[in-house]
PDB file of C-alpha atoms in Angstrom:
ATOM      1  CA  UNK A   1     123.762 140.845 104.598  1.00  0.00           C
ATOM      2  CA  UNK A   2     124.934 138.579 101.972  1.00  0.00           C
ATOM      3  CA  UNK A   3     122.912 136.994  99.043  1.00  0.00           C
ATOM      4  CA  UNK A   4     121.311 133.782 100.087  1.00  0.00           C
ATOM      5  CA  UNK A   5     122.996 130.648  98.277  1.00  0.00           C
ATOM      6  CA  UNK A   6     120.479 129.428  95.443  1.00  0.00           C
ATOM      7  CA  UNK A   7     120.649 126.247  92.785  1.00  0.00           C
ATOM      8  CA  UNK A   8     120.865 126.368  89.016  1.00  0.00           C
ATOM      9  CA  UNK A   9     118.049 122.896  89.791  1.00  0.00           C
ATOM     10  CA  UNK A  10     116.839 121.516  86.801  1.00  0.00           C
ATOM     11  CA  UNK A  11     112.821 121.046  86.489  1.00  0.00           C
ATOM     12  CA  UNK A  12     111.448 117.476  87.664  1.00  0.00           C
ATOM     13  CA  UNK A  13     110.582 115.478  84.493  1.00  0.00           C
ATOM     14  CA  UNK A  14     106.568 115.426  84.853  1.00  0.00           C
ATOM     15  CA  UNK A  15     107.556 119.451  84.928  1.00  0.00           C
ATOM     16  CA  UNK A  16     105.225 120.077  88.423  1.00  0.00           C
ATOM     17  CA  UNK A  17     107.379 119.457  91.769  1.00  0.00           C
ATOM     18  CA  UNK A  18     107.042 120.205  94.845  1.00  0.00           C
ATOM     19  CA  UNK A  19     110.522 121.858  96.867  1.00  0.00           C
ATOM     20  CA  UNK A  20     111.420 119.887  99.819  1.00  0.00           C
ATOM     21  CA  UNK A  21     114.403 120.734 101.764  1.00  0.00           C
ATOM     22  CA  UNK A  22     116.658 119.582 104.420  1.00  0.00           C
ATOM     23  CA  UNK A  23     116.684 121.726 107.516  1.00  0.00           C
ATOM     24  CA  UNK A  24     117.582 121.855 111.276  1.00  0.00           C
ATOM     25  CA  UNK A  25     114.393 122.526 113.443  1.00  0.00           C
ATOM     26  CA  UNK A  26     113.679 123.766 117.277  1.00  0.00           C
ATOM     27  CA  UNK A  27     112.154 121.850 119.443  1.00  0.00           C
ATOM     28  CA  UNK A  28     108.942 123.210 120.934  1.00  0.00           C
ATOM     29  CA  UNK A  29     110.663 125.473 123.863  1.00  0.00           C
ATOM     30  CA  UNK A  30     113.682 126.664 121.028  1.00  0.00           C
ATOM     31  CA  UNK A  31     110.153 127.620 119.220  1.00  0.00           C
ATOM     32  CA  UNK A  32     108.379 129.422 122.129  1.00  0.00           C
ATOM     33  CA  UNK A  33     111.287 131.612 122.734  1.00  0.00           C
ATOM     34  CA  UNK A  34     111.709 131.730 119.091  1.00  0.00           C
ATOM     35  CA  UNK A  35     108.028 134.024 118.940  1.00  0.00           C
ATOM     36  CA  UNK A  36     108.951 135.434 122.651  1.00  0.00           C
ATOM     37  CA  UNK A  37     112.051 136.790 120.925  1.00  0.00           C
ATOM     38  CA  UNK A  38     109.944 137.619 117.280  1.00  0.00           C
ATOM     39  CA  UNK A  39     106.927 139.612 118.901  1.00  0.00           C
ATOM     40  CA  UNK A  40     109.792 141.813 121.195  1.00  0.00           C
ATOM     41  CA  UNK A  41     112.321 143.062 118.078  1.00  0.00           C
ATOM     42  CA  UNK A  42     109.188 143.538 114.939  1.00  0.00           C
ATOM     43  CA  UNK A  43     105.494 144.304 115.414  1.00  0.00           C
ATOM     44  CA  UNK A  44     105.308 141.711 112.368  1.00  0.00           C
ATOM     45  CA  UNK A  45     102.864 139.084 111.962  1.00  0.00           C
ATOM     46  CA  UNK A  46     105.542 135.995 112.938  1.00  0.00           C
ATOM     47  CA  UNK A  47     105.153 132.502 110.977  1.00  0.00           C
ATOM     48  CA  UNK A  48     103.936 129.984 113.049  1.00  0.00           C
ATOM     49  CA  UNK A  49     106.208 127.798 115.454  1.00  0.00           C
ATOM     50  CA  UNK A  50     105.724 124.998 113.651  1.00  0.00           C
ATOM     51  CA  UNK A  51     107.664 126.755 110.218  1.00  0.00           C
ATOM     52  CA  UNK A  52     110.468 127.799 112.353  1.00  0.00           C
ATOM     53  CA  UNK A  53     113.600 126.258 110.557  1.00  0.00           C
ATOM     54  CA  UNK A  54     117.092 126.636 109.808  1.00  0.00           C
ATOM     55  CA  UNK A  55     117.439 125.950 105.936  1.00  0.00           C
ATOM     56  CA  UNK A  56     120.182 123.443 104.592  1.00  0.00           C
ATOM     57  CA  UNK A  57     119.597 122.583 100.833  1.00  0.00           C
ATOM     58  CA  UNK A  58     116.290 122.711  98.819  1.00  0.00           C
ATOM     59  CA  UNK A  59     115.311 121.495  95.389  1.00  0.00           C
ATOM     60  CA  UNK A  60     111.956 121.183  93.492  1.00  0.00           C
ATOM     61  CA  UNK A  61     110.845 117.546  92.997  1.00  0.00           C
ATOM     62  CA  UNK A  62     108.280 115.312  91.585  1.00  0.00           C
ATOM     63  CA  UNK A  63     107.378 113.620  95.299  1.00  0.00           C
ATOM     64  CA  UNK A  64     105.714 110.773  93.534  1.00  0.00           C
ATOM     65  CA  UNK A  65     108.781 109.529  91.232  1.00  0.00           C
ATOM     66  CA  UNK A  66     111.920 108.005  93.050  1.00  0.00           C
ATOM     67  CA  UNK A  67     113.093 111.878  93.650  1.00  0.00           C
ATOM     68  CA  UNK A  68     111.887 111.875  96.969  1.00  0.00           C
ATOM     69  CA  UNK A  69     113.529 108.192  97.320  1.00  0.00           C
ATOM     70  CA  UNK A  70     116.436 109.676  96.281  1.00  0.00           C
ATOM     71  CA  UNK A  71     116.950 112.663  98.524  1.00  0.00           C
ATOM     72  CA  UNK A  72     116.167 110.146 101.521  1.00  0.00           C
ATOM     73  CA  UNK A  73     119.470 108.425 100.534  1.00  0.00           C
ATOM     74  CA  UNK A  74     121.113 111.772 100.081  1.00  0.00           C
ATOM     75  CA  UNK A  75     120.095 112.265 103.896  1.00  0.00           C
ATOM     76  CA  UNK A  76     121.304 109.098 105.027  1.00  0.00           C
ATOM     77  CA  UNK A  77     124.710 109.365 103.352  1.00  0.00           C
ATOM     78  CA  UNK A  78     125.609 112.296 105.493  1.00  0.00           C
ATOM     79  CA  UNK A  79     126.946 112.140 108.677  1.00  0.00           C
ATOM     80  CA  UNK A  80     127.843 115.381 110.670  1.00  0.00           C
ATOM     81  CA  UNK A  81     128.332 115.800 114.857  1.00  0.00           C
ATOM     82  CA  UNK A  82     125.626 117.389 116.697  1.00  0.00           C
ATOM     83  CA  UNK A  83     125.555 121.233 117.526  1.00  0.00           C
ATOM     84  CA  UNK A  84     124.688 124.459 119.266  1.00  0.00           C
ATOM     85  CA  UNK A  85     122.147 126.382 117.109  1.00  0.00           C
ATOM     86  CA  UNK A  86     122.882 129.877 118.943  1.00  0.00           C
ATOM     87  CA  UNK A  87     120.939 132.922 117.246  1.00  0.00           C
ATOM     88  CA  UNK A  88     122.561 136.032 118.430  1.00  0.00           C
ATOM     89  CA  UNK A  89     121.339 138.438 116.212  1.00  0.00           C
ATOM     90  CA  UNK A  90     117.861 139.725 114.237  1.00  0.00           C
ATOM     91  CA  UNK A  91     118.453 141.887 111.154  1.00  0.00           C
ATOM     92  CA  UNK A  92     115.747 142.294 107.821  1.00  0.00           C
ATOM     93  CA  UNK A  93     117.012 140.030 105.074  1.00  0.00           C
ATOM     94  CA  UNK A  94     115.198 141.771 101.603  1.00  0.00           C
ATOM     95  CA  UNK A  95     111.417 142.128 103.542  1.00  0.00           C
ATOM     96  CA  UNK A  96     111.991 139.257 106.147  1.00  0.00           C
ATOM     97  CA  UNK A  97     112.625 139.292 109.522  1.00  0.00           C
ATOM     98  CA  UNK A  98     115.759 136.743 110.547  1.00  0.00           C
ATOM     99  CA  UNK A  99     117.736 135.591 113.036  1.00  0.00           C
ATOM    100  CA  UNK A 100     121.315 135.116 112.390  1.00  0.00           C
ATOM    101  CA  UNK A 101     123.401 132.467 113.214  1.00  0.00           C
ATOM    102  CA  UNK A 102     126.246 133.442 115.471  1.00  0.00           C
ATOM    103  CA  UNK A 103     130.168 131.732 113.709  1.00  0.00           C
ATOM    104  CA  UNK A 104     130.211 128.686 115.070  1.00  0.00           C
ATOM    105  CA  UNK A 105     126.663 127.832 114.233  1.00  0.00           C
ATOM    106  CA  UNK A 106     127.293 128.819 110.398  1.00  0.00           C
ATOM    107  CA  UNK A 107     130.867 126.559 110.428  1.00  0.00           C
ATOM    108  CA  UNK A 108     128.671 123.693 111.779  1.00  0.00           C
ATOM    109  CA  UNK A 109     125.837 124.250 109.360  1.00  0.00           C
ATOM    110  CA  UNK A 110     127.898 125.494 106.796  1.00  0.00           C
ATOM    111  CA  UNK A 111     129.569 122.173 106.740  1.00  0.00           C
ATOM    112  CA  UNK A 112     126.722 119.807 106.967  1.00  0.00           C
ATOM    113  CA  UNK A 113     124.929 121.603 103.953  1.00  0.00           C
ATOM    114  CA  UNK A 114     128.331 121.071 101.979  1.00  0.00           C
ATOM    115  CA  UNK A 115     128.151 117.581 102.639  1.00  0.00           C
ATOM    116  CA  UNK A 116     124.593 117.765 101.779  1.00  0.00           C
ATOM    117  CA  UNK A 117     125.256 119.537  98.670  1.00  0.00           C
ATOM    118  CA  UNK A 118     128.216 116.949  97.788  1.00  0.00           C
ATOM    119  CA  UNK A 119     125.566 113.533  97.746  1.00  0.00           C
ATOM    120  CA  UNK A 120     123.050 116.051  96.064  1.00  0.00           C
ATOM    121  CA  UNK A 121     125.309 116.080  93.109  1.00  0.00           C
ATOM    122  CA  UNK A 122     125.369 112.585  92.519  1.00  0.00           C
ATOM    123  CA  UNK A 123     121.931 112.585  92.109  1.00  0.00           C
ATOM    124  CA  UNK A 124     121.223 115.435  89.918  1.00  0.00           C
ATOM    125  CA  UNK A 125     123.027 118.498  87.923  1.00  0.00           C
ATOM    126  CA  UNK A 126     123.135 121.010  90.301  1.00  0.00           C
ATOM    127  CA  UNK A 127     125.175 123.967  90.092  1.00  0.00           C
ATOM    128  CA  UNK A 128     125.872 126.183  93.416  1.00  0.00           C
ATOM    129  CA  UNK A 129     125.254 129.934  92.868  1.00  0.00           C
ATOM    130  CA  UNK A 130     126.218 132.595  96.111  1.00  0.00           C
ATOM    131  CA  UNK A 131     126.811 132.126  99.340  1.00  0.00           C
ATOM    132  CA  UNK A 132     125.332 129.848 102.081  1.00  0.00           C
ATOM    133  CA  UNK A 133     124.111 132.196 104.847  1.00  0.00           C
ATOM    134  CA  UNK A 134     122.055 129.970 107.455  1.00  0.00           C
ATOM    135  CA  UNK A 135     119.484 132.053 109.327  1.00  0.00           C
ATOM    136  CA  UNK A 136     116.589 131.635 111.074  1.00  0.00           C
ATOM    137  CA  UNK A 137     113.462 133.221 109.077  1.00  0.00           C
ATOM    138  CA  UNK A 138     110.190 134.397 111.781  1.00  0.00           C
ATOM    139  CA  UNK A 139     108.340 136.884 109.471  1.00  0.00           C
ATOM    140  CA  UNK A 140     108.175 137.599 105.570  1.00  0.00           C
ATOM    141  CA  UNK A 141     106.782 141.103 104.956  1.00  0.00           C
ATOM    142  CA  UNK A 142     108.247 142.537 108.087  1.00  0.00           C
ATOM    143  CA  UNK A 143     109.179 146.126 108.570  1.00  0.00           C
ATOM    144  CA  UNK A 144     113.036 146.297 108.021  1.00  0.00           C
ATOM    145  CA  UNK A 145     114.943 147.113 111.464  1.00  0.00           C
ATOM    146  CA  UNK A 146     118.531 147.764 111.907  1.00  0.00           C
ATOM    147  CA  UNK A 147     121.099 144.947 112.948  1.00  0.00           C
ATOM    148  CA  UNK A 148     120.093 144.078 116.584  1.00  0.00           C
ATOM    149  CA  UNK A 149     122.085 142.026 119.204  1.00  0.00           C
ATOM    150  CA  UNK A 150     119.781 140.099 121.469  1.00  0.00           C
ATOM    151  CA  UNK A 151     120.229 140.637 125.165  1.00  0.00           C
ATOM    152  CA  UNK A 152     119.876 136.402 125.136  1.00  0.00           C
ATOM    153  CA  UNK A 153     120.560 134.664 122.484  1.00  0.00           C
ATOM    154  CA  UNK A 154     117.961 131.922 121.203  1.00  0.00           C
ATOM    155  CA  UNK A 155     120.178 128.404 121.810  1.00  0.00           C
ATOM    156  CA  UNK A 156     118.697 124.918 121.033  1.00  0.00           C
ATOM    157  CA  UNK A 157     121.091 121.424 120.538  1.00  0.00           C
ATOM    158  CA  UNK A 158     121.041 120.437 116.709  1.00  0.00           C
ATOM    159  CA  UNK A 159     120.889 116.614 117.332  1.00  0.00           C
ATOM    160  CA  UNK A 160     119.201 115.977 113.696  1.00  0.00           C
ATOM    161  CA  UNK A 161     118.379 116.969 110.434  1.00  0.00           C
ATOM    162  CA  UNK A 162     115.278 116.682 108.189  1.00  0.00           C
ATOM    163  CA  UNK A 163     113.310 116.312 104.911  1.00  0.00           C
ATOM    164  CA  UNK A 164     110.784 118.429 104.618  1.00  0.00           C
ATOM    165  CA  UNK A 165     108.199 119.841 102.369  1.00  0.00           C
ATOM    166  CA  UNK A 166     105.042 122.316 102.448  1.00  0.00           C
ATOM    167  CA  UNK A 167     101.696 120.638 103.775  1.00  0.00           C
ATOM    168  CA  UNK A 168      99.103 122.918 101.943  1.00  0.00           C
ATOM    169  CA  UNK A 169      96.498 121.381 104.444  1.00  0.00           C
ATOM    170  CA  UNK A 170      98.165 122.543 107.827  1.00  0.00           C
ATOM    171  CA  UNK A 171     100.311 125.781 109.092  1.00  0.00           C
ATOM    172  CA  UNK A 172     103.280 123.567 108.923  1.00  0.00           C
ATOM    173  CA  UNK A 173     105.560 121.044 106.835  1.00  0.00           C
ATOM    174  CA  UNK A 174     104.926 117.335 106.214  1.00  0.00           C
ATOM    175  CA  UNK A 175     108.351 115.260 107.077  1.00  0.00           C
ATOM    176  CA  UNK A 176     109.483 112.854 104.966  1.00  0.00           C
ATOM    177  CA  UNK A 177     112.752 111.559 106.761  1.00  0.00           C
ATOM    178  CA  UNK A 178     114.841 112.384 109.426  1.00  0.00           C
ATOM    179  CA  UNK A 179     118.178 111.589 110.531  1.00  0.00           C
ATOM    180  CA  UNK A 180     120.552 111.905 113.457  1.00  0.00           C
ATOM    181  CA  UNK A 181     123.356 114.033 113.937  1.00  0.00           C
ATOM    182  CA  UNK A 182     126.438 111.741 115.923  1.00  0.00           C
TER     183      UNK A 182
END
């Protein structure tokens, strides 16, 4: 599996931050076959359903100055067509357990995180370093397991994307925008 694309991002000025990101996430039947699918391939203790998401662009931020403002226009300067998320295969990347996305799924993310990326770099220095792999994540601290095709892929329609960030007081993420995919 290929290294995971990361950002040179610089520090938020108050030098705390919070990472928010934008992702793709199931819908609550995508998320219950999501675990179904988890608790069959990995004895593993599986995130909740409500952290199942498909990654598109990430960077630490100071939520109370106009950063946050700022990636909301980043989000609404994008426009992509909606999708097929379709998860054919499970494979460890490092000590997680994953889901892969199967090629047409990582064109269609592929080019929405570009486009992401693009109105990203108006707003701040950031300097792309590897490769964008979009994958699914359902366990950190899993036991590794070979390369696995599913017998049934995991399938949900991308119709949006999202802001998120971690909300320390629930199992989940707090949303701070979200926008359609048309």
């Amino acid at each position: 599996m290929s290294e995971q694309l990361s950002l040179d991002i610089p520090e938020p000025s108050s030098g705390g931050g919070q990472v928010v990101f934008f992702a793709v996430t199931p819908g609550a039947a995508a998320s219950a076959r999501l675990s179904a699918v988890g608790k069959q391939i990995s004895d593993a203790s599986l995130y909740p359903p409500a952290r199942f998401h498909i990654s598109l662009l990430g960077l630490r931020l100071d939520v109370r100055s106009g950063d946050l403002d700022a990636m909301r226009e980043v989000g609404s300067a994008v426009a992509a067509a909606p999708f097929e998320i379709v998860l054919p295969t499970a494979c460890s990347f490092g000590n997680s357990l994953v889901l892969c996305c199967a090629a047409e799924t990582t064109a269609a993310m592929a080019y929405l995180q570009h486009a992401l990326l693009r109105e990203a770099k108006m707003k701040w220095p950031l300097r792309a370093k590897g490769r964008y792999t979009p994958h699914l994540t359902l366990a950190y601290r899993a036991p590794r397991i070979p390369p696995t095709v599913l017998a049934d892929p995991v399938r949900w329609p991308a119709r949006e994307f999202v802001l998120v960030g971690r909300d320390r007081r629930r199992d989940g993420y707090a949303c701070f925008g979200r926008w359609p995919l048309n």
